[in-house]
Amino acid sequence: MPGNVFFALPGCRADGCFFIDKAIARGAVAVVGEKIPGATSARVTYLQVSDARRALAQVSQRFFSFPDRSLDLVGVTGTNGKTTVTNLVKHLLSTSTQRVGLIGTVNYDLGSRVVPSFRTTPEALDLYGMLAQIRDAGCRQAVIEVSSHGIDQHRVLGMQFAVAVFTNLTCDHLDYHRTLEAYFAVKSRLFTGAIGSTPRAVAINLDNDYGRQLTSKIPEGVKVVSFGENPKATIRAEAVQLGFKSTSFRLVFPGGTFDLESPLVGRYNLSNLLAAMATCYALDCNLLDISSYLKSFSGIPGRMERIEAGQLYNVFVDYAHTEDALRNALAMLRAVTPGQLLVVFGCGGNRDRGKRPLMTAAVQEFADFAWATADNPRGEPLPQIFGDMEAGVKNANRMAFIKDRRHAIGLALAFAKPGDAVLITGKGHETYQEFADTVVPFDDRQVALEFIATQ
C-alpha cells in the first residue's frame, strides 16, 4: 500500500525479490532485502541487510511498541500437544474479568475478537501485530504455540517470554530440519536465549528424553519447573487412573498434594495437563485455586473429538499426524474399545517422507482394519505418498488404500458395528483439503455426520 516498506523475504518456493517491482508500483517507499539492489529498486530507498527475516522481526517489534513486554507471555513448543496445552493454560488463567490472548493452530483470540488461524506461528509482522491487539484489548497474559519453523525463521526473534514450555520431541518435520538432532537444536533456542531473549521461567517434560537433555541447557537464573510422572519432576502425577471418559490422578508439587480429575482422556493428555499446571506454577499461580477449572475444560475441536449422532459405535476425529501421536491415540482407544478399532488416516504431501512408513506401522500395530487415504496431498502425487506408506505395511489383509478421503470415511463407517470405534485422523479441526494448486472445503466431522445420517 502507498507509504509502506516492503520486505523481500527469501522463501522455499519463491524469492520476495521477484515482487519488488509490484511493491513499488503499489506505492512502497522503501525496500528491505538481502541481495544487491537492481536497477528497478533504485527508484526507492533500498536497505540491504544480511537477514531480511531478522530485520522484519526487529522492525515489527518496535513498530508495534514492544507488545510482548506488556504481557505475561507463554510460549509452548514441542512436536505434539502444543494446541491442547496452550488452550488449557488459557482456560486456567482466564477469569470472569480477565481475558487471556491466544495464538495457535485452531484460532487467534485477540482479546476483543476471535478469528480463524491461518498458521500455527504467524510471520513476525502478523505476530507482533496480534500481540498489540491483545495488549490494547486489555489482556495482561497471552499464550502462543511456537513451531520449529517459527523459531528457525525468526518469527519470535527477541520476544520476551515469561514462560517457555517444552512438551516433547518426536520424529516430524525432517523434510525441513533433515535430522532429529537439528530439529531439537532449533527447539532449544526458545529456552537458551538464542532467539535474542531468555525466558524468565521454563516448564519442561521430564518424561521425554529430549526434555531431560534440555534441562542441562537452561541458563543460570532461569526458573526451571519440570513436569511428568518421573519421580524427580517438580510437578508430577501419582496414583494415575486412565478411564474412557476421564483421567484422575494425585498432583504432587512443592506446596503439597491434592487429587484432580479431568474429562481429557489418555496418557498423552495427562502429560498435557501436567504441562499446563507446571506453566501456571511457573507464573506463581495458586494451583489448588485454579485446579477447579479443569473439570470445565471439555477439549478442543478436532482433538479426539467425539462425533455423536445416535450411532451404536464410537467415532472420533483427531489431528494426530505423527507416529508418536498416532500411537498415543490408538493405544488409548484400543484399551477402551470392546469391538474392533477402525482407522482412516493419511500422510501429508510435500512433507517429511520418512515418517510415512512409521505412521503406517503404528496403525497396523493397533487397528483391526485401516483405510489409508489422501490427507493434504498438496503438490505431491498420491501414488508416491502411498508408496512410502506401503513400506510400513506388515499385513496387507488389514489395510486398504483409497484415493478419495470421503469414500474412505464412508467405507469405514459402513463397516463399523455396535461396540466398534472409528478414528478419523490427520486433519482434525481443518475444514479444507489442500491439492497442488487449490484448496477445497472438506471437514472430516461434517463428512462423518453426513454418512451416519444415511445409515
CSV table of C-alpha atoms in Angstrom, one decimal:
chain,number,residue,atom,x,y,z
A,1,MET,CA,0.0,0.0,0.0
A,2,PRO,CA,1.2,3.6,-0.5
A,3,GLY,CA,3.7,4.6,2.1
A,4,ASN,CA,4.6,1.0,3.1
A,5,VAL,CA,8.1,-0.6,3.4
A,6,PHE,CA,8.4,-3.9,1.5
A,7,PHE,CA,10.5,-6.7,3.0
A,8,ALA,CA,11.7,-9.0,0.2
A,9,LEU,CA,11.9,-12.3,2.2
A,10,PRO,CA,13.6,-15.4,0.7
A,11,GLY,CA,11.2,-18.4,0.6
A,12,CYS,CA,11.2,-22.1,-0.2
A,13,ARG,CA,9.2,-21.7,-3.4
A,14,ALA,CA,9.7,-18.1,-4.4
A,15,ASP,CA,12.0,-15.2,-3.6
A,16,GLY,CA,10.5,-11.9,-2.4
A,17,CYS,CA,12.9,-10.0,-4.6
A,18,PHE,CA,10.7,-11.1,-7.6
A,19,PHE,CA,7.9,-8.9,-6.3
A,20,ILE,CA,9.9,-5.7,-5.7
A,21,ASP,CA,8.5,-4.1,-8.9
A,22,LYS,CA,4.9,-4.8,-7.9
A,23,ALA,CA,5.5,-3.5,-4.4
A,24,ILE,CA,6.9,-0.2,-5.8
A,25,ALA,CA,4.0,0.0,-8.3
A,26,ARG,CA,1.6,-0.2,-5.4
A,27,GLY,CA,3.3,2.6,-3.5
A,28,ALA,CA,6.2,1.1,-1.4
A,29,VAL,CA,8.5,3.9,-0.4
A,30,ALA,CA,11.4,1.6,0.6
A,31,VAL,CA,12.5,-2.0,0.2
A,32,VAL,CA,14.5,-4.2,2.6
A,33,GLY,CA,16.3,-7.2,1.1
A,34,GLU,CA,19.4,-9.3,1.3
A,35,LYS,CA,20.6,-9.0,-2.3
A,36,ILE,CA,22.4,-6.2,-4.0
A,37,PRO,CA,19.7,-3.9,-5.3
A,38,GLY,CA,18.9,-4.0,-9.0
A,39,ALA,CA,18.0,-1.1,-11.3
A,40,THR,CA,14.3,-1.3,-10.6
A,41,SER,CA,14.7,-0.9,-6.8
A,42,ALA,CA,16.8,2.3,-7.3
A,43,ARG,CA,13.5,4.1,-7.7
A,44,VAL,CA,13.0,3.9,-3.9
A,45,THR,CA,15.2,3.6,-0.9
A,46,TYR,CA,16.8,0.2,-0.7
A,47,LEU,CA,18.1,-1.2,2.6
A,48,GLN,CA,20.4,-4.2,2.2
A,49,VAL,CA,20.5,-6.5,5.3
A,50,SER,CA,22.2,-9.8,6.0
A,51,ASP,CA,19.0,-11.5,7.0
A,52,ALA,CA,15.6,-10.0,6.0
A,53,ARG,CA,13.6,-12.1,8.4
A,54,ARG,CA,15.6,-11.0,11.4
A,55,ALA,CA,15.2,-7.4,10.2
A,56,LEU,CA,11.5,-7.9,9.8
A,57,ALA,CA,11.1,-9.2,13.4
A,58,GLN,CA,13.2,-6.4,14.9
A,59,VAL,CA,11.3,-3.7,13.0
A,60,SER,CA,7.9,-5.3,13.7
A,61,GLN,CA,8.6,-5.4,17.5
A,62,ARG,CA,9.5,-1.7,17.5
A,63,PHE,CA,6.7,-0.7,15.1
A,64,PHE,CA,4.1,-2.2,17.5
A,65,SER,CA,5.8,-0.7,20.6
A,66,PHE,CA,7.1,-4.0,22.1
A,67,PRO,CA,3.7,-5.5,22.9
A,68,ASP,CA,5.4,-8.7,24.3
A,69,ARG,CA,6.8,-6.6,27.2
A,70,SER,CA,3.3,-5.6,28.3
A,71,LEU,CA,2.2,-9.2,28.6
A,72,ASP,CA,3.0,-12.3,30.6
A,73,LEU,CA,3.7,-14.3,27.5
A,74,VAL,CA,3.7,-18.1,27.5
A,75,GLY,CA,5.3,-19.9,24.5
A,76,VAL,CA,4.6,-23.6,24.1
A,77,THR,CA,6.8,-25.7,21.7
A,78,GLY,CA,7.1,-29.4,21.0
A,79,THR,CA,6.1,-32.0,18.4
A,80,ASN,CA,2.8,-32.9,20.0
A,81,GLY,CA,0.5,-31.3,22.5
A,82,LYS,CA,1.0,-27.6,21.7
A,83,THR,CA,-2.6,-26.8,20.9
A,84,THR,CA,-4.0,-28.7,23.9
A,85,VAL,CA,-1.5,-27.2,26.4
A,86,THR,CA,-2.0,-23.6,25.1
A,87,ASN,CA,-5.8,-23.9,25.3
A,88,LEU,CA,-5.5,-25.4,28.8
A,89,VAL,CA,-3.3,-22.7,30.0
A,90,LYS,CA,-5.6,-20.0,28.6
A,91,HIS,CA,-8.6,-21.7,30.3
A,92,LEU,CA,-6.8,-22.0,33.7
A,93,LEU,CA,-5.6,-18.4,33.6
A,94,SER,CA,-8.9,-16.8,32.4
A,95,THR,CA,-11.2,-15.2,35.0
A,96,SER,CA,-14.6,-13.6,34.7
A,97,THR,CA,-12.9,-10.2,34.5
A,98,GLN,CA,-9.6,-11.0,32.7
A,99,ARG,CA,-9.4,-12.5,29.2
A,100,VAL,CA,-6.2,-14.2,28.0
A,101,GLY,CA,-5.0,-13.9,24.4
A,102,LEU,CA,-4.2,-17.0,22.3
A,103,ILE,CA,-2.3,-17.5,19.1
A,104,GLY,CA,-2.3,-21.1,17.8
A,105,THR,CA,-3.3,-23.7,15.3
A,106,VAL,CA,-7.1,-23.6,15.7
A,107,ASN,CA,-7.8,-19.8,16.2
A,108,TYR,CA,-6.4,-16.5,17.4
A,109,ASP,CA,-8.1,-14.9,20.4
A,110,LEU,CA,-7.1,-11.3,20.2
A,111,GLY,CA,-8.9,-10.2,23.3
A,112,SER,CA,-11.8,-8.3,21.6
A,113,ARG,CA,-12.4,-10.8,18.9
A,114,VAL,CA,-11.6,-14.4,17.8
A,115,VAL,CA,-10.5,-15.1,14.2
A,116,PRO,CA,-9.6,-18.4,12.4
A,117,SER,CA,-6.0,-19.4,12.4
A,118,PHE,CA,-4.1,-19.4,9.1
A,119,ARG,CA,-0.7,-20.5,10.5
A,120,THR,CA,0.4,-22.0,13.9
A,121,THR,CA,3.1,-19.4,14.4
A,122,PRO,CA,2.5,-16.4,12.1
A,123,GLU,CA,5.2,-14.3,10.5
A,124,ALA,CA,6.8,-11.8,12.8
A,125,LEU,CA,4.8,-8.8,11.4
A,126,ASP,CA,1.5,-10.6,12.0
A,127,LEU,CA,2.6,-12.0,15.3
A,128,TYR,CA,3.6,-8.7,16.8
A,129,GLY,CA,0.5,-7.0,15.3
A,130,MET,CA,-1.7,-9.6,17.0
A,131,LEU,CA,0.1,-9.2,20.3
A,132,ALA,CA,-0.5,-5.5,20.1
A,133,GLN,CA,-4.2,-6.1,19.6
A,134,ILE,CA,-4.2,-8.4,22.6
A,135,ARG,CA,-2.5,-5.8,24.7
A,136,ASP,CA,-4.8,-3.0,23.5
A,137,ALA,CA,-7.8,-5.1,24.3
A,138,GLY,CA,-6.8,-5.0,28.0
A,139,CYS,CA,-5.3,-8.5,28.3
A,140,ARG,CA,-2.3,-9.0,30.6
A,141,GLN,CA,-1.5,-12.5,29.5
A,142,ALA,CA,-1.2,-14.4,26.2
A,143,VAL,CA,-0.3,-17.9,25.1
A,144,ILE,CA,1.4,-18.8,21.8
A,145,GLU,CA,2.1,-22.0,20.0
A,146,VAL,CA,5.7,-21.8,18.9
A,147,SER,CA,6.6,-24.0,15.9
A,148,SER,CA,10.1,-25.0,15.0
A,149,HIS,CA,9.6,-23.2,11.7
A,150,GLY,CA,8.6,-20.1,13.7
A,151,ILE,CA,11.8,-20.3,15.7
A,152,ASP,CA,14.1,-21.1,12.8
A,153,GLN,CA,12.6,-18.3,10.6
A,154,HIS,CA,13.0,-15.7,13.3
A,155,ARG,CA,9.2,-15.1,13.8
A,156,VAL,CA,9.7,-14.9,17.6
A,157,LEU,CA,13.1,-13.2,17.5
A,158,GLY,CA,13.6,-11.0,20.5
A,159,MET,CA,10.2,-11.9,22.0
A,160,GLN,CA,10.1,-11.7,25.8
A,161,PHE,CA,8.6,-14.9,27.3
A,162,ALA,CA,7.5,-15.2,30.9
A,163,VAL,CA,7.4,-19.0,30.5
A,164,ALA,CA,8.7,-21.2,27.7
A,165,VAL,CA,7.2,-24.7,27.7
A,166,PHE,CA,8.6,-27.9,26.2
A,167,THR,CA,6.0,-30.7,25.6
A,168,ASN,CA,8.0,-33.4,23.8
A,169,LEU,CA,10.0,-34.1,20.7
A,170,THR,CA,9.4,-37.0,18.3
A,171,CYS,CA,10.1,-37.6,14.6
A,172,ASP,CA,8.5,-34.8,12.5
A,173,HIS,CA,9.4,-32.0,10.0
A,174,LEU,CA,12.6,-33.8,8.9
A,175,ASP,CA,11.8,-32.6,5.4
A,176,TYR,CA,12.8,-29.2,6.8
A,177,HIS,CA,15.3,-29.9,9.6
A,178,ARG,CA,16.8,-33.0,8.0
A,179,THR,CA,17.8,-34.7,11.3
A,180,LEU,CA,16.2,-35.1,14.7
A,181,GLU,CA,19.2,-33.5,16.3
A,182,ALA,CA,18.9,-30.4,14.1
A,183,TYR,CA,15.2,-30.3,14.9
A,184,PHE,CA,15.9,-30.4,18.7
A,185,ALA,CA,18.6,-27.8,18.3
A,186,VAL,CA,16.1,-25.4,16.8
A,187,LYS,CA,13.5,-26.1,19.6
A,188,SER,CA,16.2,-25.5,22.2
A,189,ARG,CA,16.7,-21.9,21.0
A,190,LEU,CA,13.5,-20.9,22.7
A,191,PHE,CA,14.9,-21.9,26.1
A,192,THR,CA,18.6,-20.9,25.8
A,193,GLY,CA,18.4,-17.3,24.8
A,194,ALA,CA,19.4,-18.0,21.2
A,195,ILE,CA,16.3,-16.2,20.0
A,196,GLY,CA,17.7,-13.0,21.4
A,197,SER,CA,16.0,-13.1,24.8
A,198,THR,CA,15.9,-15.6,27.7
A,199,PRO,CA,12.5,-16.6,29.3
A,200,ARG,CA,12.0,-15.9,33.0
A,201,ALA,CA,11.0,-19.5,33.6
A,202,VAL,CA,10.7,-22.8,31.7
A,203,ALA,CA,8.4,-25.8,32.1
A,204,ILE,CA,10.0,-29.0,30.7
A,205,ASN,CA,8.7,-32.5,30.2
A,206,LEU,CA,10.9,-34.8,32.3
A,207,ASP,CA,9.3,-38.0,30.8
A,208,ASN,CA,10.7,-37.2,27.4
A,209,ASP,CA,14.3,-38.0,26.5
A,210,TYR,CA,14.9,-34.7,24.8
A,211,GLY,CA,13.2,-32.9,27.7
A,212,ARG,CA,15.8,-34.3,30.1
A,213,GLN,CA,18.6,-33.2,27.7
A,214,LEU,CA,17.1,-29.7,27.5
A,215,THR,CA,17.2,-29.2,31.3
A,216,SER,CA,21.0,-29.1,31.1
A,217,LYS,CA,21.0,-26.3,28.5
A,218,ILE,CA,19.0,-23.8,30.6
A,219,PRO,CA,21.0,-20.6,31.5
A,220,GLU,CA,21.6,-19.8,35.1
A,221,GLY,CA,19.0,-17.5,36.7
A,222,VAL,CA,16.1,-19.0,34.8
A,223,LYS,CA,13.5,-20.7,36.9
A,224,VAL,CA,13.1,-24.4,35.9
A,225,VAL,CA,9.9,-26.3,36.6
A,226,SER,CA,9.9,-29.9,35.4
A,227,PHE,CA,6.7,-32.0,35.0
A,228,GLY,CA,5.8,-35.6,34.3
A,229,GLU,CA,5.3,-38.9,36.0
A,230,ASN,CA,9.1,-39.0,36.6
A,231,PRO,CA,9.7,-39.0,40.4
A,232,LYS,CA,12.2,-36.2,40.0
A,233,ALA,CA,9.7,-33.8,38.4
A,234,THR,CA,8.7,-30.6,40.2
A,235,ILE,CA,5.1,-31.1,39.2
A,236,ARG,CA,4.2,-34.8,38.9
A,237,ALA,CA,1.3,-37.2,38.8
A,238,GLU,CA,0.8,-40.2,41.1
A,239,ALA,CA,-1.9,-42.7,41.5
A,240,VAL,CA,-3.0,-42.2,37.9
A,241,GLN,CA,-6.3,-43.6,36.7
A,242,LEU,CA,-6.9,-43.6,33.0
A,243,GLY,CA,-10.6,-44.0,32.1
A,244,PHE,CA,-12.6,-43.9,28.9
A,245,LYS,CA,-14.3,-40.6,29.9
A,246,SER,CA,-11.9,-39.0,32.4
A,247,THR,CA,-8.4,-39.0,33.8
A,248,SER,CA,-7.8,-38.8,37.6
A,249,PHE,CA,-4.5,-38.5,39.5
A,250,ARG,CA,-2.8,-37.1,42.5
A,251,LEU,CA,-0.9,-33.9,41.7
A,252,VAL,CA,2.3,-33.6,43.7
A,253,PHE,CA,4.1,-30.2,43.8
A,254,PRO,CA,6.4,-28.3,46.2
A,255,GLY,CA,3.4,-26.9,48.0
A,256,GLY,CA,1.7,-30.2,48.7
A,257,THR,CA,-0.6,-32.7,47.0
A,258,PHE,CA,-4.3,-32.9,46.0
A,259,ASP,CA,-6.5,-35.1,43.8
A,260,LEU,CA,-7.5,-34.0,40.3
A,261,GLU,CA,-10.0,-35.2,37.7
A,262,SER,CA,-10.3,-34.1,34.1
A,263,PRO,CA,-12.6,-35.0,31.2
A,264,LEU,CA,-9.5,-35.2,28.9
A,265,VAL,CA,-8.5,-38.9,28.4
A,266,GLY,CA,-5.3,-40.8,27.6
A,267,ARG,CA,-1.8,-40.7,29.0
A,268,TYR,CA,-0.7,-38.1,26.4
A,269,ASN,CA,-3.4,-35.8,27.8
A,270,LEU,CA,-2.1,-36.5,31.3
A,271,SER,CA,1.2,-35.0,30.1
A,272,ASN,CA,-0.7,-32.0,28.6
A,273,LEU,CA,-2.5,-31.5,31.9
A,274,LEU,CA,0.8,-31.5,33.9
A,275,ALA,CA,2.4,-29.1,31.4
A,276,ALA,CA,-0.4,-26.7,31.9
A,277,MET,CA,-0.2,-26.9,35.7
A,278,ALA,CA,3.6,-26.6,35.6
A,279,THR,CA,3.2,-23.4,33.5
A,280,CYS,CA,0.7,-21.9,36.0
A,281,TYR,CA,3.1,-22.8,38.8
A,282,ALA,CA,5.9,-21.0,37.0
A,283,LEU,CA,3.6,-18.0,36.8
A,284,ASP,CA,3.2,-18.2,40.6
A,285,CYS,CA,-0.5,-19.2,40.4
A,286,ASN,CA,-2.2,-21.0,43.3
A,287,LEU,CA,-2.5,-24.5,41.8
A,288,LEU,CA,-5.3,-25.5,44.2
A,289,ASP,CA,-7.4,-22.5,43.3
A,290,ILE,CA,-7.1,-22.9,39.5
A,291,SER,CA,-7.4,-26.7,39.6
A,292,SER,CA,-11.2,-26.4,40.0
A,293,TYR,CA,-11.4,-25.1,36.4
A,294,LEU,CA,-10.1,-28.4,34.9
A,295,LYS,CA,-13.4,-30.1,35.0
A,296,SER,CA,-15.0,-27.4,32.8
A,297,PHE,CA,-12.4,-27.9,30.1
A,298,SER,CA,-14.0,-30.3,27.7
A,299,GLY,CA,-11.4,-30.3,24.9
A,300,ILE,CA,-10.5,-28.7,21.6
A,301,PRO,CA,-12.2,-29.1,18.2
A,302,GLY,CA,-10.5,-31.8,16.2
A,303,ARG,CA,-8.6,-33.2,19.2
A,304,MET,CA,-10.1,-36.7,19.9
A,305,GLU,CA,-13.4,-35.0,19.2
A,306,ARG,CA,-16.4,-37.4,19.6
A,307,ILE,CA,-18.9,-37.4,16.7
A,308,GLU,CA,-22.3,-38.3,18.2
A,309,ALA,CA,-25.4,-38.7,16.0
A,310,GLY,CA,-27.1,-41.7,17.7
A,311,GLN,CA,-25.0,-44.4,16.1
A,312,LEU,CA,-24.2,-47.6,18.1
A,313,TYR,CA,-20.4,-47.3,17.6
A,314,ASN,CA,-17.9,-44.6,18.5
A,315,VAL,CA,-16.5,-42.1,16.0
A,316,PHE,CA,-13.6,-39.8,16.8
A,317,VAL,CA,-11.8,-37.1,14.8
A,318,ASP,CA,-8.2,-36.3,15.7
A,319,TYR,CA,-5.3,-34.3,14.4
A,320,ALA,CA,-2.7,-36.9,15.1
A,321,HIS,CA,-0.2,-36.8,12.1
A,322,THR,CA,3.0,-38.2,13.6
A,323,GLU,CA,3.9,-41.8,14.6
A,324,ASP,CA,4.0,-40.8,18.3
A,325,ALA,CA,0.7,-39.0,18.2
A,326,LEU,CA,-0.9,-41.9,16.4
A,327,ARG,CA,0.4,-44.5,18.9
A,328,ASN,CA,-0.9,-42.4,21.8
A,329,ALA,CA,-4.3,-42.0,20.3
A,330,LEU,CA,-4.7,-45.6,19.2
A,331,ALA,CA,-3.3,-47.2,22.4
A,332,MET,CA,-5.9,-45.2,24.4
A,333,LEU,CA,-8.8,-46.3,22.1
A,334,ARG,CA,-7.6,-49.9,21.9
A,335,ALA,CA,-7.7,-50.1,25.7
A,336,VAL,CA,-11.3,-49.0,26.0
A,337,THR,CA,-12.9,-50.4,22.8
A,338,PRO,CA,-14.8,-53.7,23.2
A,339,GLY,CA,-15.2,-54.2,19.5
A,340,GLN,CA,-13.0,-53.5,16.5
A,341,LEU,CA,-10.7,-50.4,16.2
A,342,LEU,CA,-11.1,-49.0,12.7
A,343,VAL,CA,-8.8,-46.2,11.4
A,344,VAL,CA,-8.9,-43.7,8.5
A,345,PHE,CA,-5.6,-41.9,8.0
A,346,GLY,CA,-3.2,-40.4,5.5
A,347,CYS,CA,0.1,-38.6,5.2
A,348,GLY,CA,0.5,-35.0,4.0
A,349,GLY,CA,2.2,-34.3,0.7
A,350,ASN,CA,5.4,-32.2,0.4
A,351,ARG,CA,6.3,-33.1,4.0
A,352,ASP,CA,8.6,-35.5,5.8
A,353,ARG,CA,8.6,-38.7,3.8
A,354,GLY,CA,10.5,-40.7,6.4
A,355,LYS,CA,7.6,-40.7,8.9
A,356,ARG,CA,5.1,-42.3,6.5
A,357,PRO,CA,6.1,-45.9,7.0
A,358,LEU,CA,6.4,-45.3,10.7
A,359,MET,CA,2.8,-43.9,10.9
A,360,THR,CA,1.5,-46.9,8.9
A,361,ALA,CA,3.3,-49.4,11.1
A,362,ALA,CA,1.8,-47.7,14.2
A,363,VAL,CA,-1.7,-48.0,12.7
A,364,GLN,CA,-1.1,-51.7,11.8
A,365,GLU,CA,0.0,-52.4,15.3
A,366,PHE,CA,-3.2,-51.2,16.9
A,367,ALA,CA,-6.0,-51.2,14.3
A,368,ASP,CA,-8.1,-54.2,13.3
A,369,PHE,CA,-8.5,-52.6,9.9
A,370,ALA,CA,-7.4,-49.3,8.3
A,371,TRP,CA,-8.1,-47.3,5.3
A,372,ALA,CA,-5.1,-45.3,4.1
A,373,THR,CA,-6.2,-42.3,2.1
A,374,ALA,CA,-5.4,-38.7,1.0
A,375,ASP,CA,-4.6,-36.2,3.8
A,376,ASN,CA,-3.5,-32.9,2.2
A,377,PRO,CA,-1.6,-34.2,-0.9
A,378,ARG,CA,-0.6,-30.6,-1.9
A,379,GLY,CA,1.7,-30.9,-4.9
A,380,GLU,CA,2.9,-34.4,-4.4
A,381,PRO,CA,1.5,-37.3,-6.4
A,382,LEU,CA,-0.7,-39.5,-4.3
A,383,PRO,CA,0.8,-42.8,-5.7
A,384,GLN,CA,4.2,-41.6,-4.3
A,385,ILE,CA,2.7,-40.9,-0.9
A,386,PHE,CA,1.0,-44.3,-0.9
A,387,GLY,CA,4.3,-46.0,-2.0
A,388,ASP,CA,6.1,-44.5,1.1
A,389,MET,CA,3.3,-45.7,3.4
A,390,GLU,CA,3.3,-49.2,2.0
A,391,ALA,CA,6.8,-49.7,3.4
A,392,GLY,CA,5.2,-49.8,6.8
A,393,VAL,CA,2.5,-52.5,5.9
A,394,LYS,CA,3.0,-55.8,7.8
A,395,ASN,CA,-0.4,-57.3,7.0
A,396,ALA,CA,-1.9,-56.2,3.7
A,397,ASN,CA,-5.2,-58.0,4.6
A,398,ARG,CA,-5.9,-55.4,7.3
A,399,MET,CA,-5.4,-52.3,5.1
A,400,ALA,CA,-6.9,-50.8,2.0
A,401,PHE,CA,-5.6,-47.8,0.0
A,402,ILE,CA,-8.4,-45.5,-1.1
A,403,LYS,CA,-7.6,-42.3,-3.0
A,404,ASP,CA,-10.7,-40.4,-2.2
A,405,ARG,CA,-10.9,-39.4,1.5
A,406,ARG,CA,-14.7,-39.0,1.5
A,407,HIS,CA,-15.0,-42.5,0.1
A,408,ALA,CA,-12.6,-43.9,2.7
A,409,ILE,CA,-14.6,-42.4,5.6
A,410,GLY,CA,-17.8,-43.8,4.1
A,411,LEU,CA,-16.3,-47.3,3.9
A,412,ALA,CA,-15.1,-47.2,7.5
A,413,LEU,CA,-18.5,-46.1,8.9
A,414,ALA,CA,-20.3,-48.6,6.8
A,415,PHE,CA,-18.0,-51.4,8.1
A,416,ALA,CA,-18.5,-50.4,11.8
A,417,LYS,CA,-20.6,-52.5,14.1
A,418,PRO,CA,-22.0,-51.8,17.6
A,419,GLY,CA,-19.2,-51.6,20.1
A,420,ASP,CA,-16.6,-50.6,17.5
A,421,ALA,CA,-14.6,-47.4,17.4
A,422,VAL,CA,-13.7,-45.5,14.2
A,423,LEU,CA,-10.8,-43.0,14.4
A,424,ILE,CA,-10.5,-40.5,11.5
A,425,THR,CA,-7.2,-38.9,11.9
A,426,GLY,CA,-4.7,-36.4,10.4
A,427,LYS,CA,-6.8,-33.3,9.7
A,428,GLY,CA,-8.6,-32.7,13.0
A,429,HIS,CA,-10.1,-29.3,13.1
A,430,GLU,CA,-9.2,-28.4,9.5
A,431,THR,CA,-12.2,-27.6,7.2
A,432,TYR,CA,-10.3,-27.9,3.9
A,433,GLN,CA,-8.1,-30.2,1.8
A,434,GLU,CA,-5.0,-29.0,0.0
A,435,PHE,CA,-4.2,-30.1,-3.5
A,436,ALA,CA,-1.5,-28.9,-5.9
A,437,ASP,CA,-3.0,-25.6,-6.9
A,438,THR,CA,-6.2,-25.4,-5.0
A,439,VAL,CA,-7.9,-25.7,-1.6
A,440,VAL,CA,-11.3,-27.3,-1.4
A,441,PRO,CA,-13.8,-27.4,1.5
A,442,PHE,CA,-13.5,-30.7,3.5
A,443,ASP,CA,-14.4,-31.3,7.1
A,444,ASP,CA,-13.9,-34.8,8.5
A,445,ARG,CA,-16.5,-34.2,11.2
A,446,GLN,CA,-19.2,-33.0,8.7
A,447,VAL,CA,-18.5,-35.8,6.3
A,448,ALA,CA,-18.8,-38.4,9.1
A,449,LEU,CA,-22.1,-36.9,10.2
A,450,GLU,CA,-23.5,-37.0,6.6
A,451,PHE,CA,-22.7,-40.7,6.3
A,452,ILE,CA,-24.1,-41.6,9.7
A,453,ALA,CA,-27.3,-39.8,8.8
A,454,THR,CA,-27.8,-42.1,5.8
A,455,GLN,CA,-27.4,-45.3,7.8
